[in-house]
Structures are given as C-alpha cells and as structure tokens.
Amino acid sequence: MELWRRLSQAGLVPPGLGPPPQALREVPPVEIPGQTLRTAGTDTGGAWDSLLWIREELENLRRVDVQLLGQLCSLGLEIGALREELVTILEEEEESSEEEEEDQEPQWKQEEEHLEACPAPHPPDFEMMI
C-alpha cells in the first residue's frame, strides 16, 4: 500500500506496529463466483451456494478493510502535516514574543531613567495649625 509506505517514511507509524496483514497488502485474485471447479454429479444440498456466499461476504469485508486502512493512513498523514504546521506556528510566535520583549526592555529602561531624573516629592514648605 502506497499510503502505508508514505506513513512509515514520515515516521508516523507507532513503534511496535508492524505492516498491515498480508491479506490487505496483496491484490485479491480475480474470479467470477461459480467458476470454481465442482465435482460433477455431486449433490451438496446447498452447501456450495452457502460457501460461495461466505466467500463473497469475506471479499466484501476485505474491500472495506482496505478502504478503512487507506483512510486511516490518509488521516495519519494529514495529522502529521498539521503537527508540522503547528510546530512552525509555535516557533514563529516564540520568535515574535522574544522580539517584543527585546523591544519593550529599552522602553522600560527609559521610563526608569526618567523616574530617577525626577526629584522625589517633598513635604510642603508651610505648616498648618488646627
């Protein structure tokens, strides 16, 4: 499966999780139901029809499993892309916040210098009697 291979190459497959089962990796044999060899003249009492029905149902389930695996792989690749995008956004925000802090420090220092230059308030030069 191409999607599974891309998911593995991106490093998004959880550790310990092996490849998909062989039944999902290989292309199923193309057969037309009912073309399987039958023993001539043997009455199976409907067992053969039941066997064919079971086989068709198993093939349908296999198709659904392949579709689900493909969808999960696509979802995993999308999550990986979103994760990379989020990391990029967070790094940009961190850089911009560092730049803002650098820009704010000189302003803070200027305010501090201005306060130091201003004389401290002192009590009035007159007295009041009550």
XYZ file of C-alpha atoms in Angstrom:
130
model
C 0.000 0.000 0.000
C 1.362 3.329 -1.079
C -0.242 5.281 1.782
C 1.148 2.883 4.388
C 4.633 3.240 2.906
C 4.367 7.062 2.977
C 3.121 6.915 6.565
C 6.095 4.747 7.544
C 8.566 7.001 5.758
C 7.135 10.027 7.569
C 7.763 8.256 10.884
C 4.095 8.356 11.842
C 3.630 4.622 12.401
C 3.610 3.869 16.141
C 6.582 1.817 17.335
C 5.855 -1.883 17.587
C 3.135 -1.740 14.947
C 4.126 -3.945 12.056
C 2.954 -3.771 8.467
C -0.679 -4.426 7.578
C -1.710 -8.071 7.240
C -0.831 -9.830 4.004
C -4.498 -10.053 3.024
C -4.682 -6.253 2.939
C -1.380 -5.798 1.109
C -1.872 -8.089 -1.850
C -4.303 -7.781 -4.715
C -7.067 -10.384 -4.443
C -7.337 -12.974 -7.204
C -9.987 -12.085 -9.748
C -12.533 -14.862 -10.008
C -16.081 -14.967 -11.127
C -18.234 -16.680 -8.490
C -19.464 -20.035 -9.673
C -16.461 -20.705 -11.914
C -14.794 -22.732 -9.203
C -14.447 -26.411 -10.034
C -17.304 -28.546 -8.845
C -17.413 -32.262 -8.619
C -19.712 -33.401 -11.395
C -22.904 -35.065 -10.307
C -22.434 -34.401 -6.585
C -25.407 -33.012 -4.721
C -24.147 -30.720 -1.985
C -27.569 -29.800 -0.643
C -26.991 -26.049 -0.981
C -23.644 -26.145 0.820
C -21.845 -24.967 -2.302
C -24.086 -21.903 -2.582
C -23.502 -21.145 1.088
C -19.767 -21.457 0.598
C -19.868 -19.064 -2.355
C -21.938 -16.592 -0.352
C -19.454 -16.736 2.546
C -16.584 -16.183 0.139
C -18.290 -13.144 -1.399
C -19.003 -11.695 2.033
C -15.388 -12.204 3.112
C -14.210 -10.430 -0.044
C -16.604 -7.552 0.686
C -15.208 -7.298 4.226
C -11.678 -7.322 2.845
C -12.533 -4.452 0.493
C -13.959 -2.459 3.398
C -10.828 -3.186 5.464
C -8.612 -1.956 2.632
C -10.685 1.232 2.342
C -10.545 1.828 6.111
C -6.787 1.246 6.201
C -6.370 3.723 3.346
C -8.499 6.299 5.155
C -6.553 5.806 8.395
C -3.258 6.226 6.554
C -4.530 9.411 4.879
C -5.706 10.724 8.233
C -2.336 9.917 9.790
C -0.544 11.816 7.014
C -2.858 14.812 7.485
C -2.259 14.777 11.241
C 1.483 14.677 10.601
C 1.231 17.680 8.283
C -0.882 19.571 10.826
C 1.628 18.748 13.560
C 4.466 20.181 11.455
C 2.401 23.284 10.726
C 1.644 23.721 14.435
C 5.337 23.438 15.321
C 6.143 26.092 12.719
C 3.444 28.426 14.061
C 4.622 27.961 17.657
C 8.220 28.668 16.671
C 7.159 31.846 14.865
C 5.127 33.005 17.872
C 8.046 32.315 20.180
C 10.375 34.332 17.953
C 7.925 37.233 17.761
C 7.401 37.250 21.538
C 11.184 37.322 22.047
C 11.419 40.282 19.658
C 8.617 42.068 21.533
C 10.423 41.515 24.836
C 13.606 42.958 23.344
C 11.661 45.973 22.064
C 9.978 46.521 25.433
C 13.157 46.420 27.538
C 14.580 49.696 26.230
C 11.235 51.428 26.809
C 11.152 50.122 30.380
C 14.704 51.319 30.943
C 13.800 54.745 29.565
C 10.869 55.019 31.972
C 13.124 54.009 34.863
C 15.729 56.618 33.893
C 13.005 59.265 33.649
C 11.780 58.413 37.154
C 15.290 58.626 38.525
C 15.768 62.057 36.948
C 12.586 63.460 38.541
C 13.022 64.768 42.073
C 11.241 62.861 44.788
C 8.153 64.579 46.174
C 8.893 66.521 49.373
C 6.615 67.881 52.041
C 5.247 71.395 51.585
C 7.239 74.357 52.913
C 4.463 75.594 55.198
C 2.884 74.328 58.360
C -0.717 74.205 59.183
C -2.188 74.661 62.602
C -5.554 73.488 63.631
